[in-house]
């Protein structure tokens, strides 16, 4: 069901936990997709241990879990354009931009899309514009 | 003010649902409106009809049911509940999709989340 809203609300979903030790990130991404499907302007921000959720080459096979890499591919389908990752959180965890996974392809050009690495100040400014923030 | 509440931790094990309950009661006492209450993650266990705590303890599911009986829209996430086998809810609680969380968040003035 898709509801058309005249007043588009900005809703941010933050991912702050590591990806596979608990279900928060998986269920959080599910929530972000649905909130976007209901017409909100969703931004998705990875910070703290959540930056690990964007590490490329994740393989959950030996954990015996399904993993949720498919959710990233669905971000573009749900028009979630704003996917940010906190530069400082990456740095203190030894991650560089080369470690990031792609978040899908541009529908028209087929070009790979990537999370945008930003400073904490930019995240804070964006938070201040939000109607609501969901934290996972 | 219209307030939506999301609860992401289970009963008894964690204080999130108790904090949410007391927050909601206080907000109602002050004349605010609760747009809806959404249980997500392990939070879906809070409204499990099968819980049977010792009689001298608070019955958390019945407490939510009583709030629901006053007309407050209370929803447990169906996907989260199915994962956890928590498909029998107390009265006045609806089992529905994440779209309900989206709608109550969009329609409320504030969303307040309780969890870790």
PDB file of C-alpha atoms in Angstrom:
ATOM      1  CA  UNK A   1       0.000   0.000   0.000  1.00  0.00           C
ATOM      2  CA  UNK A   2       1.386   3.385  -0.920  1.00  0.00           C
ATOM      3  CA  UNK A   3      -0.130   6.476   0.588  1.00  0.00           C
ATOM      4  CA  UNK A   4       0.232   9.779  -1.172  1.00  0.00           C
ATOM      5  CA  UNK A   5       1.082  12.565   1.219  1.00  0.00           C
ATOM      6  CA  UNK A   6       0.950  16.207   0.342  1.00  0.00           C
ATOM      7  CA  UNK A   7       3.336  17.137   3.133  1.00  0.00           C
ATOM      8  CA  UNK A   8       6.481  15.019   2.743  1.00  0.00           C
ATOM      9  CA  UNK A   9       8.143  14.371   6.087  1.00  0.00           C
ATOM     10  CA  UNK A  10      11.884  13.969   6.468  1.00  0.00           C
ATOM     11  CA  UNK A  11      12.722  10.880   8.470  1.00  0.00           C
ATOM     12  CA  UNK A  12      16.254   9.762   9.259  1.00  0.00           C
ATOM     13  CA  UNK A  13      17.178   6.210  10.134  1.00  0.00           C
ATOM     14  CA  UNK A  14      20.476   5.869  11.949  1.00  0.00           C
ATOM     15  CA  UNK A  15      22.388   2.602  12.071  1.00  0.00           C
ATOM     16  CA  UNK A  16      24.688   2.615  15.095  1.00  0.00           C
ATOM     17  CA  UNK A  17      25.250  -1.040  15.860  1.00  0.00           C
ATOM     18  CA  UNK A  18      27.485  -3.670  14.294  1.00  0.00           C
ATOM     19  CA  UNK A  19      25.599  -5.648  11.660  1.00  0.00           C
ATOM     20  CA  UNK A  20      25.484  -9.315  12.664  1.00  0.00           C
ATOM     21  CA  UNK A  21      25.656  -9.605  16.471  1.00  0.00           C
ATOM     22  CA  UNK A  22      22.008  -8.600  16.838  1.00  0.00           C
ATOM     23  CA  UNK A  23      18.985  -8.166  14.597  1.00  0.00           C
ATOM     24  CA  UNK A  24      18.667  -4.386  14.990  1.00  0.00           C
ATOM     25  CA  UNK A  25      20.428  -3.468  11.762  1.00  0.00           C
ATOM     26  CA  UNK A  26      18.568  -6.006   9.653  1.00  0.00           C
ATOM     27  CA  UNK A  27      15.177  -4.987  11.020  1.00  0.00           C
ATOM     28  CA  UNK A  28      16.240  -1.345  10.889  1.00  0.00           C
ATOM     29  CA  UNK A  29      16.902  -1.507   7.166  1.00  0.00           C
ATOM     30  CA  UNK A  30      13.516  -3.168   6.699  1.00  0.00           C
ATOM     31  CA  UNK A  31      11.935  -0.266   8.558  1.00  0.00           C
ATOM     32  CA  UNK A  32      13.816   2.330   6.480  1.00  0.00           C
ATOM     33  CA  UNK A  33      12.550   0.779   3.244  1.00  0.00           C
ATOM     34  CA  UNK A  34       8.947   0.707   4.442  1.00  0.00           C
ATOM     35  CA  UNK A  35       9.017   4.269   5.778  1.00  0.00           C
ATOM     36  CA  UNK A  36      10.306   5.367   2.353  1.00  0.00           C
ATOM     37  CA  UNK A  37       7.551   3.355   0.642  1.00  0.00           C
ATOM     38  CA  UNK A  38       5.028   5.376   2.651  1.00  0.00           C
ATOM     39  CA  UNK A  39       6.212   8.569   1.048  1.00  0.00           C
ATOM     40  CA  UNK A  40       8.636   9.968   3.614  1.00  0.00           C
ATOM     41  CA  UNK A  41      11.936  11.451   2.491  1.00  0.00           C
ATOM     42  CA  UNK A  42      14.275   8.963   4.153  1.00  0.00           C
ATOM     43  CA  UNK A  43      17.934   9.473   4.883  1.00  0.00           C
ATOM     44  CA  UNK A  44      20.007   6.573   6.131  1.00  0.00           C
ATOM     45  CA  UNK A  45      23.051   7.316   8.269  1.00  0.00           C
ATOM     46  CA  UNK A  46      25.685   4.826   9.407  1.00  0.00           C
ATOM     47  CA  UNK A  47      27.644   5.874  12.457  1.00  0.00           C
ATOM     48  CA  UNK A  48      29.438   4.379  15.480  1.00  0.00           C
ATOM     49  CA  UNK A  49      29.708   0.572  15.034  1.00  0.00           C
ATOM     50  CA  UNK A  50      27.039   0.883  12.345  1.00  0.00           C
ATOM     51  CA  UNK A  51      29.755   1.715   9.812  1.00  0.00           C
ATOM     52  CA  UNK A  52      30.669  -1.989   9.844  1.00  0.00           C
ATOM     53  CA  UNK A  53      27.313  -2.667   8.210  1.00  0.00           C
ATOM     54  CA  UNK A  54      28.697  -0.969   5.075  1.00  0.00           C
ATOM     55  CA  UNK A  55      31.863  -3.039   4.901  1.00  0.00           C
ATOM     56  CA  UNK A  56      32.196  -4.821   1.602  1.00  0.00           C
ATOM     57  CA  UNK A  57      32.674  -8.578   1.361  1.00  0.00           C
ATOM     58  CA  UNK A  58      30.414  -9.515   4.275  1.00  0.00           C
ATOM     59  CA  UNK A  59      29.742 -13.236   4.300  1.00  0.00           C
ATOM     60  CA  UNK A  60      27.341 -14.623   6.891  1.00  0.00           C
ATOM     61  CA  UNK A  61      27.387 -18.193   5.645  1.00  0.00           C
ATOM     62  CA  UNK A  62      29.417 -19.560   8.526  1.00  0.00           C
ATOM     63  CA  UNK A  63      27.259 -17.665  11.009  1.00  0.00           C
ATOM     64  CA  UNK A  64      24.298 -19.591   9.689  1.00  0.00           C
ATOM     65  CA  UNK A  65      22.356 -16.386   9.102  1.00  0.00           C
ATOM     66  CA  UNK A  66      20.779 -15.196   5.893  1.00  0.00           C
ATOM     67  CA  UNK A  67      22.398 -11.773   5.945  1.00  0.00           C
ATOM     68  CA  UNK A  68      20.739  -8.686   4.588  1.00  0.00           C
ATOM     69  CA  UNK A  69      22.908  -7.514   1.719  1.00  0.00           C
ATOM     70  CA  UNK A  70      19.823  -7.573  -0.514  1.00  0.00           C
ATOM     71  CA  UNK A  71      18.375  -4.673   1.472  1.00  0.00           C
ATOM     72  CA  UNK A  72      21.108  -2.394   0.136  1.00  0.00           C
ATOM     73  CA  UNK A  73      20.093  -3.176  -3.427  1.00  0.00           C
ATOM     74  CA  UNK A  74      16.539  -2.135  -2.555  1.00  0.00           C
ATOM     75  CA  UNK A  75      17.536   1.338  -1.321  1.00  0.00           C
ATOM     76  CA  UNK A  76      17.514   2.854  -4.803  1.00  0.00           C
ATOM     77  CA  UNK A  77      14.223   1.105  -5.660  1.00  0.00           C
ATOM     78  CA  UNK A  78      12.699   2.852  -2.645  1.00  0.00           C
ATOM     79  CA  UNK A  79      14.187   6.181  -3.667  1.00  0.00           C
ATOM     80  CA  UNK A  80      16.473   6.392  -0.632  1.00  0.00           C
ATOM     81  CA  UNK A  81      19.087   8.644  -2.184  1.00  0.00           C
ATOM     82  CA  UNK A  82      20.710   9.985   0.931  1.00  0.00           C
ATOM     83  CA  UNK A  83      22.968   7.295   2.398  1.00  0.00           C
ATOM     84  CA  UNK A  84      25.680   8.763   4.611  1.00  0.00           C
ATOM     85  CA  UNK A  85      28.502   7.294   6.637  1.00  0.00           C
ATOM     86  CA  UNK A  86      30.414   9.049   9.399  1.00  0.00           C
ATOM     87  CA  UNK A  87      34.046   9.632   8.419  1.00  0.00           C
ATOM     88  CA  UNK A  88      35.366   9.709  11.972  1.00  0.00           C
ATOM     89  CA  UNK A  89      33.568   6.506  12.977  1.00  0.00           C
ATOM     90  CA  UNK A  90      35.119   4.779   9.964  1.00  0.00           C
ATOM     91  CA  UNK A  91      38.582   6.120  10.693  1.00  0.00           C
ATOM     92  CA  UNK A  92      38.709   4.992  14.319  1.00  0.00           C
ATOM     93  CA  UNK A  93      37.643   1.524  13.177  1.00  0.00           C
ATOM     94  CA  UNK A  94      40.346   1.329  10.545  1.00  0.00           C
ATOM     95  CA  UNK A  95      37.971   1.605   7.596  1.00  0.00           C
ATOM     96  CA  UNK A  96      38.624   3.627   4.462  1.00  0.00           C
ATOM     97  CA  UNK A  97      36.369   4.479   1.526  1.00  0.00           C
ATOM     98  CA  UNK A  98      37.883   1.511  -0.314  1.00  0.00           C
ATOM     99  CA  UNK A  99      36.237  -0.779   2.278  1.00  0.00           C
ATOM    100  CA  UNK A 100      32.703   0.415   1.517  1.00  0.00           C
ATOM    101  CA  UNK A 101      30.174  -1.678  -0.329  1.00  0.00           C
ATOM    102  CA  UNK A 102      28.094  -0.367  -3.190  1.00  0.00           C
ATOM    103  CA  UNK A 103      24.491   0.518  -2.420  1.00  0.00           C
ATOM    104  CA  UNK A 104      23.080  -0.357  -5.819  1.00  0.00           C
ATOM    105  CA  UNK A 105      23.096   1.033  -9.305  1.00  0.00           C
ATOM    106  CA  UNK A 106      21.767   4.185 -10.839  1.00  0.00           C
ATOM    107  CA  UNK A 107      18.587   3.196 -12.689  1.00  0.00           C
ATOM    108  CA  UNK A 108      19.458   5.220 -15.781  1.00  0.00           C
ATOM    109  CA  UNK A 109      23.217   5.093 -16.157  1.00  0.00           C
ATOM    110  CA  UNK A 110      23.816   1.733 -14.474  1.00  0.00           C
ATOM    111  CA  UNK A 111      26.638   3.344 -12.522  1.00  0.00           C
ATOM    112  CA  UNK A 112      27.335   1.932  -9.072  1.00  0.00           C
ATOM    113  CA  UNK A 113      26.161   4.090  -6.171  1.00  0.00           C
ATOM    114  CA  UNK A 114      28.166   4.458  -2.981  1.00  0.00           C
ATOM    115  CA  UNK A 115      27.461   5.743   0.519  1.00  0.00           C
ATOM    116  CA  UNK A 116      28.658   9.320   0.946  1.00  0.00           C
ATOM    117  CA  UNK A 117      31.377   9.765   3.567  1.00  0.00           C
ATOM    118  CA  UNK A 118      30.649  12.882   5.611  1.00  0.00           C
ATOM    119  CA  UNK A 119      31.788  14.735   8.707  1.00  0.00           C
ATOM    120  CA  UNK A 120      29.793  14.512  11.937  1.00  0.00           C
ATOM    121  CA  UNK A 121      28.822  18.162  11.570  1.00  0.00           C
ATOM    122  CA  UNK A 122      26.953  17.467   8.350  1.00  0.00           C
ATOM    123  CA  UNK A 123      25.063  14.620  10.020  1.00  0.00           C
ATOM    124  CA  UNK A 124      24.162  16.896  12.920  1.00  0.00           C
ATOM    125  CA  UNK A 125      22.884  19.583  10.560  1.00  0.00           C
ATOM    126  CA  UNK A 126      20.782  17.035   8.695  1.00  0.00           C
ATOM    127  CA  UNK A 127      19.426  15.660  11.987  1.00  0.00           C
ATOM    128  CA  UNK A 128      18.233  19.132  12.890  1.00  0.00           C
ATOM    129  CA  UNK A 129      16.066  19.199   9.728  1.00  0.00           C
ATOM    130  CA  UNK A 130      14.306  15.913  10.440  1.00  0.00           C
ATOM    131  CA  UNK A 131      10.702  15.385  11.445  1.00  0.00           C
ATOM    132  CA  UNK A 132      11.721  12.176  13.233  1.00  0.00           C
ATOM    133  CA  UNK A 133      14.749   9.954  13.735  1.00  0.00           C
ATOM    134  CA  UNK A 134      14.584   6.193  14.051  1.00  0.00           C
ATOM    135  CA  UNK A 135      17.686   4.647  15.601  1.00  0.00           C
ATOM    136  CA  UNK A 136      18.782   1.070  15.022  1.00  0.00           C
TER     137      UNK A 136
ATOM    138  CA  UNK B   1       1.156  17.286  21.058  1.00  0.00           C
ATOM    139  CA  UNK B   2       0.666  14.075  19.082  1.00  0.00           C
ATOM    140  CA  UNK B   3       3.283  11.513  20.129  1.00  0.00           C
ATOM    141  CA  UNK B   4       4.156   8.180  18.516  1.00  0.00           C
ATOM    142  CA  UNK B   5       6.056   5.637  20.590  1.00  0.00           C
ATOM    143  CA  UNK B   6       8.267   2.813  19.351  1.00  0.00           C
ATOM    144  CA  UNK B   7       9.436   0.090  21.748  1.00  0.00           C
ATOM    145  CA  UNK B   8      12.269  -2.183  20.702  1.00  0.00           C
ATOM    146  CA  UNK B   9      13.067  -4.367  23.697  1.00  0.00           C
ATOM    147  CA  UNK B  10      11.216  -7.228  25.350  1.00  0.00           C
ATOM    148  CA  UNK B  11       9.447  -7.300  28.747  1.00  0.00           C
ATOM    149  CA  UNK B  12      11.041  -7.928  32.166  1.00  0.00           C
ATOM    150  CA  UNK B  13      14.512  -8.391  30.666  1.00  0.00           C
ATOM    151  CA  UNK B  14      14.895  -4.699  29.914  1.00  0.00           C
ATOM    152  CA  UNK B  15      13.498  -1.437  31.246  1.00  0.00           C
ATOM    153  CA  UNK B  16      12.563   0.004  27.841  1.00  0.00           C
ATOM    154  CA  UNK B  17       8.920  -1.076  27.896  1.00  0.00           C
ATOM    155  CA  UNK B  18       8.449   0.050  31.521  1.00  0.00           C
ATOM    156  CA  UNK B  19       9.977   3.429  30.714  1.00  0.00           C
ATOM    157  CA  UNK B  20       7.732   3.724  27.683  1.00  0.00           C
ATOM    158  CA  UNK B  21       4.658   2.859  29.720  1.00  0.00           C
ATOM    159  CA  UNK B  22       5.424   5.442  32.398  1.00  0.00           C
ATOM    160  CA  UNK B  23       6.256   8.028  29.736  1.00  0.00           C
ATOM    161  CA  UNK B  24       2.945   7.413  27.992  1.00  0.00           C
ATOM    162  CA  UNK B  25       0.960   7.657  31.227  1.00  0.00           C
ATOM    163  CA  UNK B  26       2.717  10.907  32.094  1.00  0.00           C
ATOM    164  CA  UNK B  27       2.173  12.313  28.608  1.00  0.00           C
ATOM    165  CA  UNK B  28      -1.544  11.458  28.736  1.00  0.00           C
ATOM    166  CA  UNK B  29      -1.828  13.037  32.205  1.00  0.00           C
ATOM    167  CA  UNK B  30      -0.406  16.222  30.728  1.00  0.00           C
ATOM    168  CA  UNK B  31      -2.986  16.260  27.971  1.00  0.00           C
ATOM    169  CA  UNK B  32      -0.881  14.975  25.088  1.00  0.00           C
ATOM    170  CA  UNK B  33      -2.280  12.603  22.510  1.00  0.00           C
ATOM    171  CA  UNK B  34      -0.656   9.237  21.798  1.00  0.00           C
ATOM    172  CA  UNK B  35      -0.781   8.798  18.034  1.00  0.00           C
ATOM    173  CA  UNK B  36       0.158   5.153  18.324  1.00  0.00           C
ATOM    174  CA  UNK B  37       2.432   2.636  19.991  1.00  0.00           C
ATOM    175  CA  UNK B  38       4.540   0.306  17.861  1.00  0.00           C
ATOM    176  CA  UNK B  39       6.364  -2.781  19.139  1.00  0.00           C
ATOM    177  CA  UNK B  40       9.378  -3.799  17.097  1.00  0.00           C
ATOM    178  CA  UNK B  41      12.344  -6.195  17.430  1.00  0.00           C
ATOM    179  CA  UNK B  42      11.989  -8.172  20.710  1.00  0.00           C
ATOM    180  CA  UNK B  43       9.459  -5.540  21.756  1.00  0.00           C
ATOM    181  CA  UNK B  44       6.732  -7.689  20.209  1.00  0.00           C
ATOM    182  CA  UNK B  45       6.952  -9.969  23.274  1.00  0.00           C
ATOM    183  CA  UNK B  46       5.474  -7.195  25.420  1.00  0.00           C
ATOM    184  CA  UNK B  47       1.986  -7.930  24.134  1.00  0.00           C
ATOM    185  CA  UNK B  48       2.254 -11.710  24.024  1.00  0.00           C
ATOM    186  CA  UNK B  49      -1.041 -13.156  25.260  1.00  0.00           C
ATOM    187  CA  UNK B  50       0.756 -16.243  26.575  1.00  0.00           C
ATOM    188  CA  UNK B  51       2.800 -14.469  29.224  1.00  0.00           C
ATOM    189  CA  UNK B  52       1.922 -15.458  32.754  1.00  0.00           C
ATOM    190  CA  UNK B  53       4.108 -13.650  35.275  1.00  0.00           C
ATOM    191  CA  UNK B  54       3.864 -14.389  39.022  1.00  0.00           C
ATOM    192  CA  UNK B  55       0.708 -12.825  40.440  1.00  0.00           C
ATOM    193  CA  UNK B  56       2.526 -10.363  42.660  1.00  0.00           C
ATOM    194  CA  UNK B  57       4.362  -8.897  39.644  1.00  0.00           C
ATOM    195  CA  UNK B  58       3.141  -6.374  37.123  1.00  0.00           C
ATOM    196  CA  UNK B  59       1.514  -8.022  34.113  1.00  0.00           C
ATOM    197  CA  UNK B  60       3.072  -6.100  31.290  1.00  0.00           C
ATOM    198  CA  UNK B  61       0.887  -7.399  28.476  1.00  0.00           C
ATOM    199  CA  UNK B  62      -2.319  -6.681  30.381  1.00  0.00           C
ATOM    200  CA  UNK B  63      -1.088  -3.186  31.086  1.00  0.00           C
ATOM    201  CA  UNK B  64      -0.721  -2.527  27.347  1.00  0.00           C
ATOM    202  CA  UNK B  65      -4.067  -4.128  26.705  1.00  0.00           C
ATOM    203  CA  UNK B  66      -5.694  -1.770  29.195  1.00  0.00           C
ATOM    204  CA  UNK B  67      -4.111   1.204  27.432  1.00  0.00           C
ATOM    205  CA  UNK B  68      -5.376  -0.152  24.120  1.00  0.00           C
ATOM    206  CA  UNK B  69      -8.874  -0.439  25.583  1.00  0.00           C
ATOM    207  CA  UNK B  70      -8.886   3.330  26.060  1.00  0.00           C
ATOM    208  CA  UNK B  71      -8.654   3.721  22.291  1.00  0.00           C
ATOM    209  CA  UNK B  72      -4.912   4.124  21.817  1.00  0.00           C
ATOM    210  CA  UNK B  73      -3.729   2.431  18.642  1.00  0.00           C
ATOM    211  CA  UNK B  74      -1.257  -0.306  19.631  1.00  0.00           C
ATOM    212  CA  UNK B  75       0.522  -2.364  16.994  1.00  0.00           C
ATOM    213  CA  UNK B  76       3.011  -5.231  17.127  1.00  0.00           C
ATOM    214  CA  UNK B  77       5.084  -5.724  13.996  1.00  0.00           C
ATOM    215  CA  UNK B  78       3.809  -8.832  12.234  1.00  0.00           C
ATOM    216  CA  UNK B  79       7.167  -9.710  10.641  1.00  0.00           C
ATOM    217  CA  UNK B  80       9.042  -9.378  13.924  1.00  0.00           C
ATOM    218  CA  UNK B  81       6.318 -11.342  15.735  1.00  0.00           C
ATOM    219  CA  UNK B  82       6.359 -14.163  13.184  1.00  0.00           C
ATOM    220  CA  UNK B  83      10.127 -14.473  13.460  1.00  0.00           C
ATOM    221  CA  UNK B  84       9.763 -14.871  17.208  1.00  0.00           C
ATOM    222  CA  UNK B  85       6.668 -17.037  17.313  1.00  0.00           C
ATOM    223  CA  UNK B  86       4.761 -14.347  19.197  1.00  0.00           C
ATOM    224  CA  UNK B  87       1.571 -14.404  17.164  1.00  0.00           C
ATOM    225  CA  UNK B  88      -1.025 -14.327  19.947  1.00  0.00           C
ATOM    226  CA  UNK B  89      -1.568 -10.810  21.193  1.00  0.00           C
ATOM    227  CA  UNK B  90      -3.573  -9.582  24.156  1.00  0.00           C
ATOM    228  CA  UNK B  91      -6.845  -7.799  23.383  1.00  0.00           C
ATOM    229  CA  UNK B  92      -6.768  -4.272  21.939  1.00  0.00           C
ATOM    230  CA  UNK B  93      -3.425  -4.850  20.220  1.00  0.00           C
ATOM    231  CA  UNK B  94      -3.203  -5.166  16.476  1.00  0.00           C
ATOM    232  CA  UNK B  95      -0.728  -7.273  14.521  1.00  0.00           C
ATOM    233  CA  UNK B  96       0.283  -5.300  11.438  1.00  0.00           C
ATOM    234  CA  UNK B  97       3.151  -4.297   9.214  1.00  0.00           C
ATOM    235  CA  UNK B  98       5.882  -1.702   9.451  1.00  0.00           C
ATOM    236  CA  UNK B  99       3.663   0.599   7.426  1.00  0.00           C
ATOM    237  CA  UNK B 100       1.849   1.330  10.671  1.00  0.00           C
ATOM    238  CA  UNK B 101       5.105   2.573  12.195  1.00  0.00           C
ATOM    239  CA  UNK B 102       5.660   4.696   9.101  1.00  0.00           C
ATOM    240  CA  UNK B 103       2.159   6.189   9.261  1.00  0.00           C
ATOM    241  CA  UNK B 104       2.179   6.945  12.982  1.00  0.00           C
ATOM    242  CA  UNK B 105       5.639   8.502  12.675  1.00  0.00           C
ATOM    243  CA  UNK B 106       4.564  10.667   9.764  1.00  0.00           C
ATOM    244  CA  UNK B 107       1.317  11.725  11.441  1.00  0.00           C
ATOM    245  CA  UNK B 108       2.730  12.421  14.904  1.00  0.00           C
ATOM    246  CA  UNK B 109       4.492  15.593  15.989  1.00  0.00           C
ATOM    247  CA  UNK B 110       7.137  13.557  17.778  1.00  0.00           C
ATOM    248  CA  UNK B 111       8.390   9.992  17.698  1.00  0.00           C
ATOM    249  CA  UNK B 112       9.854   8.706  20.956  1.00  0.00           C
ATOM    250  CA  UNK B 113      11.810   5.436  20.798  1.00  0.00           C
ATOM    251  CA  UNK B 114      12.581   3.218  23.761  1.00  0.00           C
ATOM    252  CA  UNK B 115      15.287   0.585  23.537  1.00  0.00           C
ATOM    253  CA  UNK B 116      19.004   0.046  23.769  1.00  0.00           C
TER     254      UNK B 116
END
